[in-house]
Amino acid sequence: MNKTDLQGEGSFRTRCTRAETRFEIDAHCRFWWTAESEQTRFGAGRTVDVSSRGILVVTPDLPPHGAVVMLEVDLPRIYGGDVDRGGVEELCGSTYLLLSAEGTVLRPHGEAQGFAAKISHSSFAANQRP
């Protein structure tokens, strides 16, 4: 298998083409940034892929190049099975993960309307849904 082969199946596929593994995740994303006018702007879209250092979002709401953007991503539910990695089993069922991140907009996304951002800080939290 070469470095550009896809691995995995379902909502979590990986692509090993850069220093950090990118996970192809199609998830709802909310984001906001402060515009030059000092007003907070809001947007929403869908993620294309996510890594520990970056995120690619498809959206009609484009923050400008260089803007510091705050993001919240509703990650797909983790399903049960033979997963036993330090509490992951507890996240199965009706629990979803919320990824919160801060990043800097690097460039517009050329294939579809959207943007890429370099992540500087991130955290995960369990998020219960009905």
mmCIF file of C-alpha atoms in Angstrom:
data_model
loop_
_atom_site.group_PDB
_atom_site.id
_atom_site.type_symbol
_atom_site.label_atom_id
_atom_site.label_comp_id
_atom_site.label_asym_id
_atom_site.label_seq_id
_atom_site.Cartn_x
_atom_site.Cartn_y
_atom_site.Cartn_z
ATOM 1 C CA MET A 1 0.000 0.000 0.000
ATOM 2 C CA ASN A 2 1.424 3.435 -0.853
ATOM 3 C CA LYS A 3 1.132 6.650 1.172
ATOM 4 C CA THR A 4 -1.865 7.994 -0.749
ATOM 5 C CA ASP A 5 -4.061 4.911 -0.288
ATOM 6 C CA LEU A 6 -7.217 5.386 1.736
ATOM 7 C CA GLN A 7 -7.632 3.374 4.900
ATOM 8 C CA GLY A 8 -10.791 2.594 6.853
ATOM 9 C CA GLU A 9 -14.432 2.724 5.969
ATOM 10 C CA GLY A 10 -17.633 4.584 6.769
ATOM 11 C CA SER A 11 -17.449 8.118 8.120
ATOM 12 C CA PHE A 12 -13.840 7.828 9.256
ATOM 13 C CA ARG A 13 -11.421 7.338 6.366
ATOM 14 C CA THR A 14 -7.819 8.398 6.521
ATOM 15 C CA ARG A 15 -5.463 9.747 3.913
ATOM 16 C CA CYS A 16 -1.716 9.580 4.591
ATOM 17 C CA THR A 17 -0.346 12.235 2.242
ATOM 18 C CA ARG A 18 1.105 14.772 4.688
ATOM 19 C CA ALA A 19 3.033 14.886 7.953
ATOM 20 C CA GLU A 20 -0.250 14.481 9.870
ATOM 21 C CA THR A 21 -2.892 11.915 8.971
ATOM 22 C CA ARG A 22 -6.004 13.558 7.554
ATOM 23 C CA PHE A 23 -9.341 11.975 8.436
ATOM 24 C CA GLU A 24 -12.023 12.340 5.775
ATOM 25 C CA ILE A 25 -14.952 13.328 7.972
ATOM 26 C CA ASP A 26 -18.210 14.726 6.636
ATOM 27 C CA ALA A 27 -19.589 16.557 9.674
ATOM 28 C CA HIS A 28 -21.570 19.695 10.465
ATOM 29 C CA CYS A 29 -19.342 22.617 11.458
ATOM 30 C CA ARG A 30 -20.079 26.011 13.025
ATOM 31 C CA PHE A 31 -17.477 28.761 13.105
ATOM 32 C CA TRP A 32 -17.030 32.427 13.908
ATOM 33 C CA TRP A 33 -14.396 35.141 13.572
ATOM 34 C CA THR A 34 -13.992 38.860 14.282
ATOM 35 C CA ALA A 35 -14.158 40.991 11.141
ATOM 36 C CA GLU A 36 -12.123 44.160 10.571
ATOM 37 C CA SER A 37 -15.192 46.119 11.706
ATOM 38 C CA GLU A 38 -14.810 44.421 15.142
ATOM 39 C CA GLN A 39 -18.109 42.583 14.546
ATOM 40 C CA THR A 40 -18.306 38.856 15.144
ATOM 41 C CA ARG A 41 -19.237 36.981 11.962
ATOM 42 C CA PHE A 42 -20.780 33.518 11.989
ATOM 43 C CA GLY A 43 -20.828 30.718 9.451
ATOM 44 C CA ALA A 44 -21.695 27.065 9.043
ATOM 45 C CA GLY A 45 -20.649 24.319 6.684
ATOM 46 C CA ARG A 46 -19.383 20.744 6.425
ATOM 47 C CA THR A 47 -15.928 19.373 7.028
ATOM 48 C CA VAL A 48 -14.074 17.633 4.203
ATOM 49 C CA ASP A 49 -11.122 16.447 6.246
ATOM 50 C CA VAL A 50 -9.567 17.042 9.658
ATOM 51 C CA SER A 51 -6.114 16.430 11.127
ATOM 52 C CA SER A 52 -4.439 17.460 14.374
ATOM 53 C CA ARG A 53 -2.993 20.482 12.541
ATOM 54 C CA GLY A 54 -5.665 21.502 10.053
ATOM 55 C CA ILE A 55 -9.235 21.424 8.843
ATOM 56 C CA LEU A 56 -10.919 21.834 5.462
ATOM 57 C CA VAL A 57 -14.473 23.244 5.483
ATOM 58 C CA VAL A 58 -16.956 23.647 2.613
ATOM 59 C CA THR A 59 -19.184 26.676 3.195
ATOM 60 C CA PRO A 60 -20.593 29.747 1.457
ATOM 61 C CA ASP A 61 -19.601 31.800 4.563
ATOM 62 C CA LEU A 62 -15.937 32.624 3.909
ATOM 63 C CA PRO A 63 -13.727 34.159 6.582
ATOM 64 C CA PRO A 64 -10.874 36.225 5.111
ATOM 65 C CA HIS A 65 -7.331 34.899 4.670
ATOM 66 C CA GLY A 66 -5.420 35.254 7.948
ATOM 67 C CA ALA A 67 -8.528 35.503 10.151
ATOM 68 C CA VAL A 68 -8.457 33.695 13.488
ATOM 69 C CA VAL A 69 -11.476 31.398 13.427
ATOM 70 C CA MET A 70 -13.151 29.428 16.224
ATOM 71 C CA LEU A 71 -14.746 26.143 15.096
ATOM 72 C CA GLU A 72 -17.122 23.583 16.576
ATOM 73 C CA VAL A 73 -17.485 20.278 14.723
ATOM 74 C CA ASP A 74 -20.187 17.714 15.545
ATOM 75 C CA LEU A 75 -18.229 14.516 14.945
ATOM 76 C CA PRO A 76 -20.152 11.421 13.839
ATOM 77 C CA ARG A 77 -21.233 8.986 16.537
ATOM 78 C CA ILE A 78 -18.774 6.316 17.598
ATOM 79 C CA TYR A 79 -20.289 2.885 17.175
ATOM 80 C CA GLY A 80 -19.631 -0.142 19.405
ATOM 81 C CA GLY A 81 -17.782 -3.270 18.482
ATOM 82 C CA ASP A 82 -14.438 -4.490 19.673
ATOM 83 C CA VAL A 83 -13.248 -0.979 20.498
ATOM 84 C CA ASP A 84 -11.598 -0.951 23.908
ATOM 85 C CA ARG A 85 -9.223 1.992 24.080
ATOM 86 C CA GLY A 86 -9.453 3.784 27.372
ATOM 87 C CA GLY A 87 -13.114 4.694 27.677
ATOM 88 C CA VAL A 88 -14.101 4.812 24.006
ATOM 89 C CA GLU A 89 -16.787 2.179 24.633
ATOM 90 C CA GLU A 90 -18.465 4.616 27.021
ATOM 91 C CA LEU A 91 -18.930 7.043 24.112
ATOM 92 C CA CYS A 92 -21.089 4.625 22.134
ATOM 93 C CA GLY A 93 -24.864 4.890 22.041
ATOM 94 C CA SER A 94 -26.330 8.389 22.086
ATOM 95 C CA THR A 95 -23.065 10.220 22.767
ATOM 96 C CA TYR A 96 -21.355 12.268 20.101
ATOM 97 C CA LEU A 97 -18.056 14.083 20.229
ATOM 98 C CA LEU A 98 -17.767 17.832 19.875
ATOM 99 C CA LEU A 99 -14.452 19.087 18.495
ATOM 100 C CA SER A 100 -13.711 22.687 19.495
ATOM 101 C CA ALA A 101 -10.769 24.316 17.745
ATOM 102 C CA GLU A 102 -9.062 27.619 17.098
ATOM 103 C CA GLY A 103 -7.202 28.171 13.879
ATOM 104 C CA THR A 104 -5.999 30.595 11.240
ATOM 105 C CA VAL A 105 -7.506 30.705 7.759
ATOM 106 C CA LEU A 106 -4.770 29.771 5.285
ATOM 107 C CA ARG A 107 -6.466 29.708 1.916
ATOM 108 C CA PRO A 108 -9.723 29.329 0.071
ATOM 109 C CA HIS A 109 -10.619 25.774 -0.940
ATOM 110 C CA GLY A 110 -10.439 25.581 -4.738
ATOM 111 C CA GLU A 111 -12.584 22.516 -5.567
ATOM 112 C CA ALA A 112 -15.692 23.830 -3.801
ATOM 113 C CA GLN A 113 -16.429 27.034 -1.963
ATOM 114 C CA GLY A 114 -14.797 26.870 1.462
ATOM 115 C CA PHE A 115 -11.533 27.361 3.357
ATOM 116 C CA ALA A 116 -8.592 25.597 4.950
ATOM 117 C CA ALA A 117 -7.390 26.543 8.427
ATOM 118 C CA LYS A 118 -4.308 25.681 10.458
ATOM 119 C CA ILE A 119 -5.370 24.514 13.932
ATOM 120 C CA SER A 120 -3.471 26.020 16.866
ATOM 121 C CA HIS A 121 -5.621 24.680 19.756
ATOM 122 C CA SER A 122 -8.277 21.972 19.990
ATOM 123 C CA SER A 123 -10.250 19.931 22.506
ATOM 124 C CA PHE A 124 -12.898 17.222 22.535
ATOM 125 C CA ALA A 125 -15.989 16.908 24.711
ATOM 126 C CA ALA A 126 -18.773 14.345 24.936
ATOM 127 C CA ASN A 127 -22.046 15.769 23.692
ATOM 128 C CA GLN A 128 -25.294 13.919 24.547
ATOM 129 C CA ARG A 129 -28.069 14.006 21.957
ATOM 130 C CA PRO A 130 -31.585 12.556 22.092
#
